[in-house]
Structures are given as structure tokens and as C-alpha cells.
Amino acid sequence: MKAKSRGDFILFFVVLILIVFGAVMVFSASYYETIALGGNPFSYLVRVSAWAAAGLVLMFALTFVPYRIYYAMAPVMLLVGIALLCLLFTPLGTEINSARRWIQIGPVTIMPGEIAKITAIWFVAYFYTKNKAMTRSLRRGFMPILILTLIYFVLIYKEPNLSTALILVGIIFSMIFLAGGNLAHIGSTLIAGGVGIVFLLVSGANEEHTKRFTGFLHPFEDAQGEFYQTVQGLLALGSGGVYGVGPGNGIQKALYLPFAQNDFIFAVIGEELGFLGCSALLLVYLILIWRCVQIAMNAPDRFAMLVASGITVMLALQVILNVAVVTALMP
């Protein structure tokens, strides 16, 4: 019973800071777009706040569930995750901007790619806990997870959603490494996968992905086309300077920067709060990841360690990749 009462209050406080800050910045970034569409300018704020409240309630409720139940449920949740991805290619899948990444159920929108990350972490931790003795085996320890990774990758890539597919691969292979997998298996597979991606890009199998990978270094050469969003994001960051133009005073969110409240909210933060604001935000994320690492290192057993490690890697990769894309450091 004593273990149940323990909690990481630094982690909880950091999460609360990010939730409140995120809700405020989403409201600021979405204000002009919602007005232009004839909607309530507070709609995003209300929606984000409602989901945040629901998430906090669910978090507290789950603290009373013995986490060993998650171990028993892992195979079922794996099937649920894959089934949701398959549903995207049925009439239940919703296509937006030439991508089929969402399932619409009444007023609720589900993004199976995000659920797949959690179910993958869940199952890989279960697999390497149950089959600890076979972790370094190519046939019985590595190949089953490699096949699972390929299934996930193909389903998510076909949406298309290459970024989520690559993040998922990064999460799973990090967990294989942390579970004690054979470095030769991991390294050779990643090299082969990298060669395969390069081949897809060179062959032009997906023209959009090819253009993004080859042209992101010179986004201003196509500032009104493929890299319009990237350029507007860079202009927002440049306009913010060191101190920013002030909360709510950003210009790029006024229908210049597409999806300002989603993919490129870091650009809005940079414009309104400047370099110092962005640095402070990244520091908070660094504290979040540090606390997650501490939890993983002090986990009571192998399953808990792997789950915590997978979630930590997921958070770290998403922060790094989002900031890198907005700042044009990568495609």
C-alpha cells in the first residue's frame, strides 16, 4: 500500500504548467482563424480545457488501477491499436488535406496513429518482460517485434503520415535497446531501413515526401508553394527576436501561418514570447523528460521500466522533432 501513495510531485507540477501554458497558447494561436470561420473565438480554449480536465480525472482514476492489469491487457490493446489503424482505410476514416489520419465518431475525433504509439509501447514492454531470456535471440526475440514494427510503419505511412511512422520506429527500437537487445540486430536493421527510405525518396514513390526531404534546406526557393508554412514559421520566429512581441500580439497567426494552433504552435510561441520564452518552454520540457527518466530508472520491475522508458522516448522525440521541423532543421 505504501508504494501506491508515492508520487512525483515535480512531474505533476510540470505537467500542470504545460497544460495551462498550452491551453493559453492554443487560444492565442487559434483566435483569428475561428473568427474568420465564423465561430466562437473561445472554442479551442473551451475544447482544450475540457479535454485537459477529462485527462486529469482519468489520470487520478488510473492511479487506483494496479499497473499489473496493464501487463495482462497488452496483447488485447495491441490488436485494438492495429484495428483502429485499419479502420482508417474504411468509410470510417476521415480525409483532411489529402491525408486519412482521423476517425470521426460524432463530435469526437480519434487519431489512431497516436493511440498506436501507446499500444506499441505497452506490447513491446510486455513482450520483453515475458520473453526476457530470448531478448537477444534473432528469431524469437527480435524478429517478432521487427514484424510488428513493419506492420505499424506500413499502416501509418499509407495514411500518409511519415513523421508519426518514423517516431514509432524510434520508440520501438529504443525499447529494444533498453531491453538488452542485440546491437548488431538493431544497427543492421536501422541501416537497412535508412537505405530503404532513401531509395523511396530517390525513386519518387511519394512525390510530396521526396520534395520535403530534398528542399527543406532552401525553403525560401518555394516560399509560396510546398514550403509556405515553413517560411511563415521562420518569419514568426524571426519577428519575435529575443523578447517577443508580447502575448497575443503575434501577426503570423492572423491567417498567414497555416495550422498555427497545431503543427506550428512553437512558431507562435517564438513570435509572441521570443527566444527567452522558447528557451523557458524547452527547459520545462527538459525537466519533464528528466523526471520521466528518473521514474524509469527507479521502476519496481522490468515491465514498468520499459513502459516508462518508451513513454519518455516518445515525449522526447516529439519535442525534438516538432521544434526541428518548425525551425527548418529537418524536413
Coordinates of C-alpha atoms in Angstrom, one line a residue, residues 214-327:
T214 CA 15.3 17.4 -50.6
G215 CA 14.0 21.0 -50.4
F216 CA 13.7 21.9 -46.7
L217 CA 17.3 23.3 -46.7
H218 CA 16.2 26.0 -49.1
P219 CA 12.6 26.7 -48.1
F220 CA 12.6 30.3 -49.5
E221 CA 13.0 29.0 -53.0
D222 CA 9.4 27.8 -52.9
A223 CA 8.0 30.2 -50.3
Q224 CA 4.6 30.3 -51.9
G225 CA 4.3 26.6 -52.5
E226 CA 5.4 23.5 -50.7
F227 CA 7.3 25.4 -48.0
Y228 CA 4.9 28.3 -47.4
Q229 CA 4.2 27.1 -43.9
T230 CA 7.8 26.6 -43.1
V231 CA 8.7 30.1 -44.3
Q232 CA 5.8 31.7 -42.4
G233 CA 7.0 29.9 -39.3
L234 CA 10.5 31.2 -39.7
L235 CA 9.2 34.7 -40.2
A236 CA 7.3 34.3 -37.0
L237 CA 10.4 33.2 -35.1
G238 CA 12.5 35.9 -36.6
S239 CA 9.9 38.6 -35.7
G240 CA 9.9 37.5 -32.1
G241 CA 13.5 38.2 -31.6
V242 CA 14.8 37.9 -28.0
Y243 CA 11.9 39.1 -26.0
G244 CA 8.9 38.6 -28.4
V245 CA 6.2 40.9 -29.5
G246 CA 4.1 40.1 -26.4
P247 CA 1.4 37.6 -25.6
G248 CA -1.5 37.8 -28.1
N249 CA 0.3 40.3 -30.3
G250 CA 1.6 37.9 -32.9
I251 CA 0.9 38.7 -36.6
Q252 CA 1.6 35.4 -38.3
K253 CA -1.3 33.6 -36.6
A254 CA -3.7 36.2 -38.3
L255 CA -4.3 33.8 -41.2
Y256 CA -0.7 33.9 -42.5
L257 CA 0.6 30.8 -40.8
P258 CA -1.5 27.7 -41.6
F259 CA -2.5 25.4 -38.7
A260 CA -0.8 27.8 -36.3
Q261 CA -2.6 26.2 -33.3
N262 CA -1.5 22.7 -34.3
D263 CA 1.8 21.8 -36.0
F264 CA 3.4 25.2 -35.9
I265 CA 2.4 26.5 -32.5
F266 CA 6.1 26.7 -31.5
A267 CA 6.4 29.4 -34.1
V268 CA 3.6 31.4 -32.5
I269 CA 5.3 31.0 -29.1
G270 CA 8.6 32.2 -30.6
E271 CA 6.9 35.3 -32.1
E272 CA 5.0 36.3 -29.0
L273 CA 7.4 35.3 -26.3
G274 CA 10.7 35.4 -28.2
F275 CA 13.9 33.4 -27.8
L276 CA 13.6 33.6 -24.0
G277 CA 10.1 32.3 -23.9
C278 CA 11.0 29.4 -26.2
S279 CA 14.1 28.6 -24.1
A280 CA 12.0 28.6 -20.9
L281 CA 9.5 26.2 -22.5
L282 CA 12.2 23.8 -23.6
L283 CA 13.7 24.0 -20.1
V284 CA 10.3 22.9 -18.7
Y285 CA 10.2 20.0 -21.2
L286 CA 13.7 19.1 -20.2
I287 CA 12.6 18.9 -16.6
L288 CA 9.6 16.7 -17.6
I289 CA 11.9 14.3 -19.5
W290 CA 14.4 14.2 -16.7
R291 CA 11.7 13.2 -14.2
C292 CA 10.4 10.6 -16.6
V293 CA 14.0 9.2 -16.8
Q294 CA 14.2 9.1 -13.0
I295 CA 10.9 7.1 -12.9
A296 CA 12.1 4.6 -15.4
M297 CA 15.4 4.2 -13.6
N298 CA 13.7 3.5 -10.3
A299 CA 10.8 1.4 -11.7
P300 CA 10.0 -1.6 -9.5
D301 CA 10.3 -4.2 -12.3
R302 CA 11.2 -4.7 -15.9
F303 CA 7.7 -4.1 -17.4
A304 CA 7.3 -0.8 -15.5
M305 CA 10.8 0.3 -16.6
L306 CA 10.2 -0.5 -20.3
V307 CA 6.8 1.3 -20.3
A308 CA 8.2 4.4 -18.6
S309 CA 11.2 4.3 -20.9
G310 CA 9.0 4.1 -24.0
I311 CA 6.8 7.0 -22.9
T312 CA 10.0 9.0 -22.1
V313 CA 11.4 8.4 -25.6
M314 CA 8.0 9.2 -27.2
L315 CA 7.9 12.6 -25.4
A316 CA 11.5 13.4 -26.1
L317 CA 11.3 12.5 -29.8
Q318 CA 8.1 14.5 -30.3
V319 CA 9.5 17.6 -28.7
I320 CA 12.8 17.4 -30.6
L321 CA 11.2 16.7 -34.0
N322 CA 8.5 19.4 -33.7
V323 CA 11.0 22.1 -32.8
A324 CA 13.4 20.9 -35.5
V325 CA 10.6 21.0 -38.2
V326 CA 9.4 24.4 -37.2
T327 CA 12.9 25.8 -37.2

